[in-house]
Structure formats: C-alpha cells, structure tokens
PDB file of C-alpha atoms in Angstrom:
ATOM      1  CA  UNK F   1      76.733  91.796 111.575  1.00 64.00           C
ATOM      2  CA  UNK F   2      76.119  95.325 113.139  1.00 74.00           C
ATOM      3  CA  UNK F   3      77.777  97.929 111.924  1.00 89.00           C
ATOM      4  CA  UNK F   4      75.445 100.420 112.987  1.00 79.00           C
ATOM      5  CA  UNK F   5      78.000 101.879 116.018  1.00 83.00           C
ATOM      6  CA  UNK F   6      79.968 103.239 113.096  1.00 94.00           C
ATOM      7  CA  UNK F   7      80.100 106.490 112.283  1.00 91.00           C
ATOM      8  CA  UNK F   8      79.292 107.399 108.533  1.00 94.00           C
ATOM      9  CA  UNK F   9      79.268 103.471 107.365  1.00 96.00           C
ATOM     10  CA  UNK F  10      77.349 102.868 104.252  1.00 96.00           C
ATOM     11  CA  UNK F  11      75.779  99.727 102.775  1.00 97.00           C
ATOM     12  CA  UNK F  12      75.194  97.589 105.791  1.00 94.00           C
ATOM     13  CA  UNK F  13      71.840  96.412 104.781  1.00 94.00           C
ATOM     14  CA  UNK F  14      74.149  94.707 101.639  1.00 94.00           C
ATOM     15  CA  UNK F  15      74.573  91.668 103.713  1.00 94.00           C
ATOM     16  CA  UNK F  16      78.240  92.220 102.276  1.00 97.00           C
ATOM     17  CA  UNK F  17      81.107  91.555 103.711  1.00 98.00           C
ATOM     18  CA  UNK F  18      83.206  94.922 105.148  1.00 98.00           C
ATOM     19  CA  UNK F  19      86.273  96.152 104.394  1.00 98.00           C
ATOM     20  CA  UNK F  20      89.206  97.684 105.897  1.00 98.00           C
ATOM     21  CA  UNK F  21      90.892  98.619 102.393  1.00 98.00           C
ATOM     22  CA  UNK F  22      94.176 101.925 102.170  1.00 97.00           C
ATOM     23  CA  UNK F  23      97.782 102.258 102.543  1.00 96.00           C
ATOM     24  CA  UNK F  24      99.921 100.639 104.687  1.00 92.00           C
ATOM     25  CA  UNK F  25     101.064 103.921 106.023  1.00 93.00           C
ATOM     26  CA  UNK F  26     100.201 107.462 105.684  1.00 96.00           C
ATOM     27  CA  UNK F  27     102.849 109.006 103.324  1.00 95.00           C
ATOM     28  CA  UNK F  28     101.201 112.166 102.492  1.00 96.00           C
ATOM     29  CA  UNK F  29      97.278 114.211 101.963  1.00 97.00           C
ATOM     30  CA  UNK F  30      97.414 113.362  97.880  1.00 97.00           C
ATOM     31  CA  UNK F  31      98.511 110.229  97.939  1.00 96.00           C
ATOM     32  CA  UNK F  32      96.131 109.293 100.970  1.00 97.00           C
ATOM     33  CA  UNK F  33      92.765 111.408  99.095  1.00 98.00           C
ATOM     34  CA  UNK F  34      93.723 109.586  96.144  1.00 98.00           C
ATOM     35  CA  UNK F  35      93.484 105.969  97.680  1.00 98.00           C
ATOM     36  CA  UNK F  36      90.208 106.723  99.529  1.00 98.00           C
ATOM     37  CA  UNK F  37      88.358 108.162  96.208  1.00 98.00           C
ATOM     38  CA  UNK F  38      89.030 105.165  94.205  1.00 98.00           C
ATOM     39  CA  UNK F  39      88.130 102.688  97.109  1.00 98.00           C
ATOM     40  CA  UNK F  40      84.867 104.436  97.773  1.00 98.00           C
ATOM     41  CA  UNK F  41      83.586 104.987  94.611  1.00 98.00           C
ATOM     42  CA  UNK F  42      84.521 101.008  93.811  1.00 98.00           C
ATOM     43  CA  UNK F  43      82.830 100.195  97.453  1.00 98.00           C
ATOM     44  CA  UNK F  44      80.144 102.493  96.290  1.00 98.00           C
ATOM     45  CA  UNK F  45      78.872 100.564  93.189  1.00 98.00           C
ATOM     46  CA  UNK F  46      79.186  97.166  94.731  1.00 98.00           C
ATOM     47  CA  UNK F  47      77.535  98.110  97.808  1.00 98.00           C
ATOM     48  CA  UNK F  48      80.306  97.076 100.072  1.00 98.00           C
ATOM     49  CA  UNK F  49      80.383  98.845 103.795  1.00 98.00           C
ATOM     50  CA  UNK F  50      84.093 100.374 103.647  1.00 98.00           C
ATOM     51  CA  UNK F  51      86.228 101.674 106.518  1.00 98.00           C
ATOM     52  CA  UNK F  52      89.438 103.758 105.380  1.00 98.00           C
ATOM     53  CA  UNK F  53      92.728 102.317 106.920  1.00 98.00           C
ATOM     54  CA  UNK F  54      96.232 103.697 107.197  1.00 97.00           C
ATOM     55  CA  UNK F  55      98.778 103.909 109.774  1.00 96.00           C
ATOM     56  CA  UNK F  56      99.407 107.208 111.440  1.00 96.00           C
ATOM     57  CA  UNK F  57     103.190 105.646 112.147  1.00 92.00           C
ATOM     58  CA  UNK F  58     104.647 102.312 111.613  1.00 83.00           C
ATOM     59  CA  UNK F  59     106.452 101.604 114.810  1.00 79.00           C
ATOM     60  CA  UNK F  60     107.362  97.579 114.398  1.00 70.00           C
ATOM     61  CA  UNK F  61     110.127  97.967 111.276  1.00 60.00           C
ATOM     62  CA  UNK F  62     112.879  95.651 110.420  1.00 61.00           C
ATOM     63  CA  UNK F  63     115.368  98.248 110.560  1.00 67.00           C
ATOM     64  CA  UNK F  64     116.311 101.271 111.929  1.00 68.00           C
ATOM     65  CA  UNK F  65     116.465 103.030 108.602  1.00 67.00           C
ATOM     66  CA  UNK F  66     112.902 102.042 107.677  1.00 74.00           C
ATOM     67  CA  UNK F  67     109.913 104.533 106.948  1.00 78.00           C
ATOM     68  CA  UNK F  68     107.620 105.328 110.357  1.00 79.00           C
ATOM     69  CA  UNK F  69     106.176 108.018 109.133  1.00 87.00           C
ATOM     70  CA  UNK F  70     105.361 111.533 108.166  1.00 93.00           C
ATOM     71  CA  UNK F  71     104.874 113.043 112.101  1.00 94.00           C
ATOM     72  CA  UNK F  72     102.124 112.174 113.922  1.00 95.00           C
ATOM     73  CA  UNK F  73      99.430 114.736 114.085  1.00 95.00           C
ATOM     74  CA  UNK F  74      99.982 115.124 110.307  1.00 96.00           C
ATOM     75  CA  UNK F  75      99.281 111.600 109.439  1.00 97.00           C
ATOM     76  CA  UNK F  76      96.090 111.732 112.441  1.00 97.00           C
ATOM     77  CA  UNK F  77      94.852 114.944 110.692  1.00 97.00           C
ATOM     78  CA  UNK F  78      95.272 113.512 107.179  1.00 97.00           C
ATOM     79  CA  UNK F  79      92.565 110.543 108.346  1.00 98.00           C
ATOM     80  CA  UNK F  80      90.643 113.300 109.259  1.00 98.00           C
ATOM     81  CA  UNK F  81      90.390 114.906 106.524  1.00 98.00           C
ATOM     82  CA  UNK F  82      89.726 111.566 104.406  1.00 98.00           C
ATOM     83  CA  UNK F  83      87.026 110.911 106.574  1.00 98.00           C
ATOM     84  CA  UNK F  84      85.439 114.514 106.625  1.00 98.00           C
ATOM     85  CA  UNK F  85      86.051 115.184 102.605  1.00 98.00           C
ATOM     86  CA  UNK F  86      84.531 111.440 101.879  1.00 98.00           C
ATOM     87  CA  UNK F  87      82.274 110.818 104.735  1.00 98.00           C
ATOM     88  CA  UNK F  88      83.988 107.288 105.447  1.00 98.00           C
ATOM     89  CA  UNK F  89      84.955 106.475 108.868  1.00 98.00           C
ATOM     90  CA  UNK F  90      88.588 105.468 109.581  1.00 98.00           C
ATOM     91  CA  UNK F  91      91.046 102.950 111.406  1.00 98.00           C
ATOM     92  CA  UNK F  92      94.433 102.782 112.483  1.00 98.00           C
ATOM     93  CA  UNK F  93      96.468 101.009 114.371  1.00 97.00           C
ATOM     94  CA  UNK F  94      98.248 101.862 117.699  1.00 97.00           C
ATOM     95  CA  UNK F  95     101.300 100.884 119.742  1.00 96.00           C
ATOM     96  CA  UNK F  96     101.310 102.703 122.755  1.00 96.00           C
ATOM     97  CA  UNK F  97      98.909 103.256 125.962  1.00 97.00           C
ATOM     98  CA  UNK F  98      99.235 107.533 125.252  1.00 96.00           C
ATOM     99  CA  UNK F  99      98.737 106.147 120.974  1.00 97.00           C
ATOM    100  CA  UNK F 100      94.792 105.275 122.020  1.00 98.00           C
ATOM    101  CA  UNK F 101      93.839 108.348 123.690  1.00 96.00           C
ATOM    102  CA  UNK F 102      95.750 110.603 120.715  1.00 97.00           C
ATOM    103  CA  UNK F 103      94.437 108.151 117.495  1.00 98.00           C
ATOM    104  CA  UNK F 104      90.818 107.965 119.236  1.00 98.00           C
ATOM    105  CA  UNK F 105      90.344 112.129 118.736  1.00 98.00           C
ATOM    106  CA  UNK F 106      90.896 110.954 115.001  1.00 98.00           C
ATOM    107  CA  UNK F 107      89.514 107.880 113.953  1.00 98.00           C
ATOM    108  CA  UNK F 108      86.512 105.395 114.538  1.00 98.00           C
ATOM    109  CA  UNK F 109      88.212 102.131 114.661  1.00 98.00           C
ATOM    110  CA  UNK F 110      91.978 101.643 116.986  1.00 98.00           C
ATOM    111  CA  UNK F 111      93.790  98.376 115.711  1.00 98.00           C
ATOM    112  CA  UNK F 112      95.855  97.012 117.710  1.00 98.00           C
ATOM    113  CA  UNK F 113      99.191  94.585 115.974  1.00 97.00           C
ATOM    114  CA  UNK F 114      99.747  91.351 116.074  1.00 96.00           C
ATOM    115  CA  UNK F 115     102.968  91.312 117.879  1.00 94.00           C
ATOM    116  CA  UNK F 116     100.960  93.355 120.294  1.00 97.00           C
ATOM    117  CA  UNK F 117      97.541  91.845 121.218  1.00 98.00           C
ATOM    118  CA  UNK F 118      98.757  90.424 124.212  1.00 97.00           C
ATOM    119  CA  UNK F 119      99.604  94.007 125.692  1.00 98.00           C
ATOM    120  CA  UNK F 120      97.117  94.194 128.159  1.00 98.00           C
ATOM    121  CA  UNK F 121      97.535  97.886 129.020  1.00 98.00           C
ATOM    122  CA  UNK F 122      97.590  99.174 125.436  1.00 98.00           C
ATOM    123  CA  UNK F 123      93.977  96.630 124.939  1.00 98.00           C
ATOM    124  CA  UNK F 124      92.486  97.940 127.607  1.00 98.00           C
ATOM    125  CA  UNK F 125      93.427 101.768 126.227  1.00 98.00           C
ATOM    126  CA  UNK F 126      92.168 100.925 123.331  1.00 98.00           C
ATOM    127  CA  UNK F 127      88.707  99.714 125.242  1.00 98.00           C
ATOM    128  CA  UNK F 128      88.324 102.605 127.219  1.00 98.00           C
ATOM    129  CA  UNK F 129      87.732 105.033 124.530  1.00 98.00           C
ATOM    130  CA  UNK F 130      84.990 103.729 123.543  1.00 97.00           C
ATOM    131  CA  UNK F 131      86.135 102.651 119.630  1.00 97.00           C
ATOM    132  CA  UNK F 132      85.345  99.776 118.206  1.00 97.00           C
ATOM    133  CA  UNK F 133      88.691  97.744 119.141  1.00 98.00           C
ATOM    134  CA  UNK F 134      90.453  95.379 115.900  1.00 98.00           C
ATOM    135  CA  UNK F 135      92.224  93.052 117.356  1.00 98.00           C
ATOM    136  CA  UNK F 136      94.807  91.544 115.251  1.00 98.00           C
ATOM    137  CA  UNK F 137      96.014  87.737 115.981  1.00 98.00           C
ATOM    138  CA  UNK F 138      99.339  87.164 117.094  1.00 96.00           C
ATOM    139  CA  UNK F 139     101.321  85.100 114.716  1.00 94.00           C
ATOM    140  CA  UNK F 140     102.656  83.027 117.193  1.00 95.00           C
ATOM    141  CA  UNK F 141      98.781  82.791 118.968  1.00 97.00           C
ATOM    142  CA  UNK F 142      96.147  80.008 118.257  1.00 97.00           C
ATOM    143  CA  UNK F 143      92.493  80.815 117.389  1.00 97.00           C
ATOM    144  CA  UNK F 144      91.433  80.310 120.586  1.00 98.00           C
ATOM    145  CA  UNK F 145      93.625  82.127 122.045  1.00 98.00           C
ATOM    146  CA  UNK F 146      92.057  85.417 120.994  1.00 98.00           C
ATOM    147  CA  UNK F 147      88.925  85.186 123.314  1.00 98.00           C
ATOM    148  CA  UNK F 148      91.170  86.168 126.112  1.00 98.00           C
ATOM    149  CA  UNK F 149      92.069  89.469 123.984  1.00 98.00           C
ATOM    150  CA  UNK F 150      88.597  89.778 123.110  1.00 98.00           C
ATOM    151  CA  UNK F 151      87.776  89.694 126.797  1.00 98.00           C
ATOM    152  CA  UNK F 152      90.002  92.161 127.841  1.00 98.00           C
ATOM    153  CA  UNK F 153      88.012  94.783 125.656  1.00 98.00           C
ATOM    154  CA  UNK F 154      85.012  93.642 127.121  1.00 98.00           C
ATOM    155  CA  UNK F 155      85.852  93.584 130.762  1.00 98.00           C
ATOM    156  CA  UNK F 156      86.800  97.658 130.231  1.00 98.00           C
ATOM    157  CA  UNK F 157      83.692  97.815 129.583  1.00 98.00           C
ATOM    158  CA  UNK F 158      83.581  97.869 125.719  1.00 97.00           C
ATOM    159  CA  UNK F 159      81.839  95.480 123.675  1.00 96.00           C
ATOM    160  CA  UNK F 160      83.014  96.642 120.312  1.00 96.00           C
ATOM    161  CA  UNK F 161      85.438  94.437 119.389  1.00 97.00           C
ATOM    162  CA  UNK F 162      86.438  92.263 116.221  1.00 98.00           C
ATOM    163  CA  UNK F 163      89.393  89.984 115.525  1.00 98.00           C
ATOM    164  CA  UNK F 164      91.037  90.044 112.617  1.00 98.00           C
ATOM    165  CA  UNK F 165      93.484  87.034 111.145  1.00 97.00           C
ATOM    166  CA  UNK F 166      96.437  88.020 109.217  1.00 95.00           C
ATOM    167  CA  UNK F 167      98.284  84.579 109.196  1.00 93.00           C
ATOM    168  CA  UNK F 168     100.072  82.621 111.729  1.00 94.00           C
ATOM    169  CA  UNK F 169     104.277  81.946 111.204  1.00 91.00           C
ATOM    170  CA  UNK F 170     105.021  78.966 109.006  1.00 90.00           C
ATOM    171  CA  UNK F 171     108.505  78.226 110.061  1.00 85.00           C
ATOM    172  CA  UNK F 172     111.171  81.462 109.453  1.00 85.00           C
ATOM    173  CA  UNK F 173     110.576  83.202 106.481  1.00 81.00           C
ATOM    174  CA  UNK F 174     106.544  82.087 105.690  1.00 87.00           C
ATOM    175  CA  UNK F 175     103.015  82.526 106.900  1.00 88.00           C
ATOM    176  CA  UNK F 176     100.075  80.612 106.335  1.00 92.00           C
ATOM    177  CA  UNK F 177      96.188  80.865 106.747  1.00 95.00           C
ATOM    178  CA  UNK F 178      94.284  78.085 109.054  1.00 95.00           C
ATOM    179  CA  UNK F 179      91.415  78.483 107.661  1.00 96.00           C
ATOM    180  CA  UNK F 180      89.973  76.442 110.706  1.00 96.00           C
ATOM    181  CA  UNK F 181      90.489  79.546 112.866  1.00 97.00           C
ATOM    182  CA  UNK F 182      87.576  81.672 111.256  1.00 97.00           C
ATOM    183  CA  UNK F 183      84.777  79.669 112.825  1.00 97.00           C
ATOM    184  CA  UNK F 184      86.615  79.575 116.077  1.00 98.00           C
ATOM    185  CA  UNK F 185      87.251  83.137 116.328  1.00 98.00           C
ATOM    186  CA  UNK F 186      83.897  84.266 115.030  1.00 98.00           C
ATOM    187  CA  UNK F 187      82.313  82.597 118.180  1.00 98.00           C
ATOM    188  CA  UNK F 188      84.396  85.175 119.888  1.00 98.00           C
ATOM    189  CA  UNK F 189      83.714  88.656 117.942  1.00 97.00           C
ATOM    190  CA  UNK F 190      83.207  89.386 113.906  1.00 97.00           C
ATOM    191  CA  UNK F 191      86.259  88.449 112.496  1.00 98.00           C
ATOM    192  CA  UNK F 192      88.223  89.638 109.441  1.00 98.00           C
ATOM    193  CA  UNK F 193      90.552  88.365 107.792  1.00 98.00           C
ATOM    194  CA  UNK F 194      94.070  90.673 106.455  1.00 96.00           C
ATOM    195  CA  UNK F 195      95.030  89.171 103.050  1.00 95.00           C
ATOM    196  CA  UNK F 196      97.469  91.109 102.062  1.00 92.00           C
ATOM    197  CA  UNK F 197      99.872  90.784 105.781  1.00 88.00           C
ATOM    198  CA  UNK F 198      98.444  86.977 105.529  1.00 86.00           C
ATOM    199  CA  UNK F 199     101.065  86.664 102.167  1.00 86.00           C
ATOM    200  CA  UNK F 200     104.075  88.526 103.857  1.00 70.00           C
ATOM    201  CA  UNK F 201     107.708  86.587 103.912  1.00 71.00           C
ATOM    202  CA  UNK F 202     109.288  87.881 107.039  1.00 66.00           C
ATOM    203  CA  UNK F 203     112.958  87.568 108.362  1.00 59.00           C
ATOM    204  CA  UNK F 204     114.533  88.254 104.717  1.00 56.00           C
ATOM    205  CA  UNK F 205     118.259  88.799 105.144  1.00 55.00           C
ATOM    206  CA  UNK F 206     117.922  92.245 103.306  1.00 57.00           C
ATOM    207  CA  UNK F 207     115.833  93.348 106.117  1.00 53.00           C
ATOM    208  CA  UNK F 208     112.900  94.046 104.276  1.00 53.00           C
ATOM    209  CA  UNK F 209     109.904  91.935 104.572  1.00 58.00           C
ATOM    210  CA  UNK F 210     108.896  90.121 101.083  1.00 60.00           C
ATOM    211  CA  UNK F 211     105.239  88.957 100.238  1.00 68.00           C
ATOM    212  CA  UNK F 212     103.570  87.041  97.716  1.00 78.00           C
ATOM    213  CA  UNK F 213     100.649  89.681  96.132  1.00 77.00           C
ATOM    214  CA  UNK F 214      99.933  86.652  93.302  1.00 87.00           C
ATOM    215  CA  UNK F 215      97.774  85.324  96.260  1.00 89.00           C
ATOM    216  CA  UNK F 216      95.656  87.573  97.106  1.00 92.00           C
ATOM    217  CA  UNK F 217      92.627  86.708  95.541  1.00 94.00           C
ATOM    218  CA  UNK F 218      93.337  82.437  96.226  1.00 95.00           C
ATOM    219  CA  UNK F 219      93.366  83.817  99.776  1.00 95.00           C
ATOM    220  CA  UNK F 220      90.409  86.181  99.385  1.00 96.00           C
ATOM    221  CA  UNK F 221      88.078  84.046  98.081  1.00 97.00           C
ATOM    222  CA  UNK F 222      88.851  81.343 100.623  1.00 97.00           C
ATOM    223  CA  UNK F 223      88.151  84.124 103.354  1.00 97.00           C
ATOM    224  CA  UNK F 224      85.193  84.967 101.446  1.00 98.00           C
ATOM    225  CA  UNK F 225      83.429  81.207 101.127  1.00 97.00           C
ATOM    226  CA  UNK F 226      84.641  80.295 104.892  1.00 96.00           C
ATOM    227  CA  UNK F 227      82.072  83.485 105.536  1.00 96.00           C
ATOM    228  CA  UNK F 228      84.549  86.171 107.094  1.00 98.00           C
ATOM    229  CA  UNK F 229      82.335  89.030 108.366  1.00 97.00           C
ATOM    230  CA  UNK F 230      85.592  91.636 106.795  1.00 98.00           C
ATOM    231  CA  UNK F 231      88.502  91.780 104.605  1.00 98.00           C
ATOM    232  CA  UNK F 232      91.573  93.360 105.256  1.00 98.00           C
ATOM    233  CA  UNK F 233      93.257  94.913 102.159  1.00 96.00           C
ATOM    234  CA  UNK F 234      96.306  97.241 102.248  1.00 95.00           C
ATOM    235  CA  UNK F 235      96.661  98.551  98.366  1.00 95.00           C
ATOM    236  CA  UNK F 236      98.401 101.331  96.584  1.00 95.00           C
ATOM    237  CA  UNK F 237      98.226 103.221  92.986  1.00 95.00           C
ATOM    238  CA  UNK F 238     102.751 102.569  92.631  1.00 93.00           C
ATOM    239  CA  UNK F 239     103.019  99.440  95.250  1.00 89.00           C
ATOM    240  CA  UNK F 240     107.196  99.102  94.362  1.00 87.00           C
ATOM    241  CA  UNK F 241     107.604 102.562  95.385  1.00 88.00           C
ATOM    242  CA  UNK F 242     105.406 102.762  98.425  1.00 85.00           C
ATOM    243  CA  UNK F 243     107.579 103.535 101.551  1.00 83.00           C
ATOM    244  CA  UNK F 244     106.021 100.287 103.658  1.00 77.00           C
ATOM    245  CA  UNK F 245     104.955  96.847 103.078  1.00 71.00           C
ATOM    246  CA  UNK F 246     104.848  97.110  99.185  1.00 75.00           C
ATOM    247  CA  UNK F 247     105.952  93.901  98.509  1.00 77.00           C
ATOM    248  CA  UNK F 248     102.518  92.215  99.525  1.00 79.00           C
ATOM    249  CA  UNK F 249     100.097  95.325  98.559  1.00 86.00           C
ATOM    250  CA  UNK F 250      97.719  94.780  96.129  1.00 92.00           C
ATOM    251  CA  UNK F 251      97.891  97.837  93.051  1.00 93.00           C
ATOM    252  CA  UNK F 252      94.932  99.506  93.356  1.00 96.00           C
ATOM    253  CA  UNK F 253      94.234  99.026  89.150  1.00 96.00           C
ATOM    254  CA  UNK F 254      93.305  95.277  90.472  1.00 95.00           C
ATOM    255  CA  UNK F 255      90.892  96.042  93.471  1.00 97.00           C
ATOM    256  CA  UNK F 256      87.518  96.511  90.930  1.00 98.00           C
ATOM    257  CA  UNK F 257      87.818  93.271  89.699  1.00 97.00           C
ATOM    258  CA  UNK F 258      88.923  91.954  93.267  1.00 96.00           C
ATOM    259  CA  UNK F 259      85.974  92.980  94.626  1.00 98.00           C
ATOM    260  CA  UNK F 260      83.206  92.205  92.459  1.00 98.00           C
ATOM    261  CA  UNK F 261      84.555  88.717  91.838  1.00 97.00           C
ATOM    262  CA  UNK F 262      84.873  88.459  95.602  1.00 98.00           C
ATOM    263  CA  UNK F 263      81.124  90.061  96.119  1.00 98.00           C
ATOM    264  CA  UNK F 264      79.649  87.473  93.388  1.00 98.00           C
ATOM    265  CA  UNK F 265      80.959  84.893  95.913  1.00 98.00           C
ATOM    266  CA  UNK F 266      79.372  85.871  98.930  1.00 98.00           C
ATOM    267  CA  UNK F 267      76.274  86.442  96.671  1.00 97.00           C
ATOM    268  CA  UNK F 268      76.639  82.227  95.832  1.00 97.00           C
ATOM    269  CA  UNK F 269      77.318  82.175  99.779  1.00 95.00           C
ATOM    270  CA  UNK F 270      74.628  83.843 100.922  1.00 94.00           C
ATOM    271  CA  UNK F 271      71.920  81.580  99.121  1.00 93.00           C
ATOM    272  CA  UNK F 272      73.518  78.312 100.320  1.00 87.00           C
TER     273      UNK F 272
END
C-alpha cells in the first residue's frame, strides 16, 4: 500500500503491515515522549511503518465525571512535539466540524469515531484538509456500508482515506470481529483493523467500559493472516492507572514480542 503521502513514515518498502500504536488519550508530555520512544525504537528494529496515535480529547465518555482531557492546544502541541522530537507523523481523532481544521495544524492523519462516521459534515471536514482521513466503522454499520463514508472523503475531493474495523456490537455488553468484513472493506480503501477497541465490553453498570486485553494477540494475528494493510494498538507503560480505556490497552512490556510474532506472520503471509 502507499504510504508515501505521509509525512516522515519510515519502512514502507518492508511490505509490513502499519501501525497506529499510543495512548488512548493524551495525559501529559512525559508520559506521551515515553510511549512514542519505546514504540519507535521497537517499530524501528522490525521495520514496521509506525504512525503515533493519541487523542487530543476524548469527547464520547460514559459519564460525566470521566477523563476528556488535559486542554486542547496542550494535548495538539504535545503530538507536535512527539512528532518533531521523533520524526514520526501523528493521528488523532476528531469530533467536531471546527476539531478538523484545529487537529489538521497538528497532525498528519484526522480519525474520525465510530459512533461518528456517519457525520457527514465532520467527514467532509476532515476531507477538506487535505489529511489522510481514518475512518472508523460504526459498530452498529455493516462492511459495506463504509464505501458510502469512504465516498464522502472522496467526493471533497480527497482520496486519502482508510477504514479501520474496531468490532461491531455483539448484543449489550460485547463486541466481536467479522473477519469477513476485511476483504469487503479493503475493496473500498486500506483497511486496519483496532484490536485493542475490537475487545472492549461496553454498557457496564459501573459506567466504565471493560475489555478483554487476553485477546489481543488471538485477534491480532487473525487481522494479520486475513492480510489487514494496519493495526490499531492503543498501549500504555501502567494500563490500570491510565485515565481512559485501560481496561482493553495492551502494557507496553508486551508490544516487542507482539510485534515480532505478528511480523513473522505476515513474513509466512507474504510468501503464500
């Protein structure tokens, strides 16, 4: 796939698969530095093309009391610094129309959520700036489905778009991956697929969204041998004390052996 439009993107003559790999949200400069150093320097040594993620503010929480974040332009200034100190580019997602014009000054890639993809306004935002566009797939949305989205970024006048799977609602409290999806959606635009979102548990009574990190590689390598173009990680150094979505992060101690067990796959893949 062609990754050349991205700005500072390494390894893309790997024939790896990317990654989208950082915190769920931007909680402060060290903690965010930290993260990036230890992803690029494992990226690094297997060769892996790596795009920095974290969100500048979590708008879609449970409850009111939940963490959004640390203030806007600090979080957007944070990214880039990450990507000036490490020479990595950067993505994050957005939630309003006035979000895509703000992030864009900031970052190389504007992800639009699940819940959201179906916003035409904030797409076609996201489109007009000229970033590559993630589009995330609605829970609730088939496979198919996402060509329209895809579409939409196109028809702005931006071709730069990818989809990326993170699970689709498996009655209340439960997600599941079709794996069927990935060849469907691929026809559209690259597509990645989130594992760590893809093993949330929603709708807890506590308010406070559960996941299952055990799965993560089951549901990485699966991604990996059904020939996802990226993978979507969200991991942390202290995942129990992170201030969003650390009960499906992966501790960044694991992602090493994650990764090289994940790039030996493709490797088998590859030769098929």
């Amino acid at each position: 796939m062609d990754l050349q439009h991205i700005p500072n993107i390494k390894h893309t003559e790997a024939n790896n698969f990317f990654l989208l790999a950082g915190p769920c949200a931007i909680e402060s400069e060290e903690m965010a530095m930290r993260i990036a150093e230890k992803v690029l320097t494992i990226t690094d040594k297997l060769a892996i093309p790596y795009i920095f993620k974290g969100s500048f503010k979590k708008a879609n929480r449970s409850r009111i009391d939940s963490f959004t974040g640390i203030g806007d332009e600090k979080a957007l200034k944070i990214l880039r610094k990450v990507s000036e100190t490490f020479n990595v580019p950067t993505v994050t997602d957005i939630h309003e129309v006035s979000d895509a014009y703000k992030a864009a000054e900031y970052v190389d890639v504007l992800q639009i959520p699940a819940f959201l993809v179906r916003q035409t306004d904030l797409v076609v935002a996201a489109a007009k700036t000229g970033k590559v566009v993630n589009l995330k797939k609605g829970q609730f949305m088939s496979p198919e489905a996402m060509q329209h989205a895809v579409k939409k970024v196109h028809d702005a006048g931006n071709e730069k778009a990818w989809i990326t799977d993170r699970g689709t609602m498996f009655g209340y409290q439960d997600m599941i991956v079709d794996f069927r999806g990935i060849p469907t959606m691929r026809q559209f635009a690259p597509t990645i697929l989130d594992v760590t979102h893809s093993l949330q548990q929603p709708n807890q009574t506590s308010g406070v969204t559960g996941g299952r990190p055990d799965m993560i590689e089951t549901i990485a390598r699966a991604g990996v041998v059904n020939n996802v173009d990226g993978l979507f990680i969200e991991t942390h150094f202290d995942p129990a004390n992170a201030k969003s979505d650390g009960a499906n992060m992966l501790h960044l101690d694991y992602l090493e052996k994650l990764l090289t067990n994940l790039v030996a796959i493709r490797k088998t893949v590859n030769n098929l």
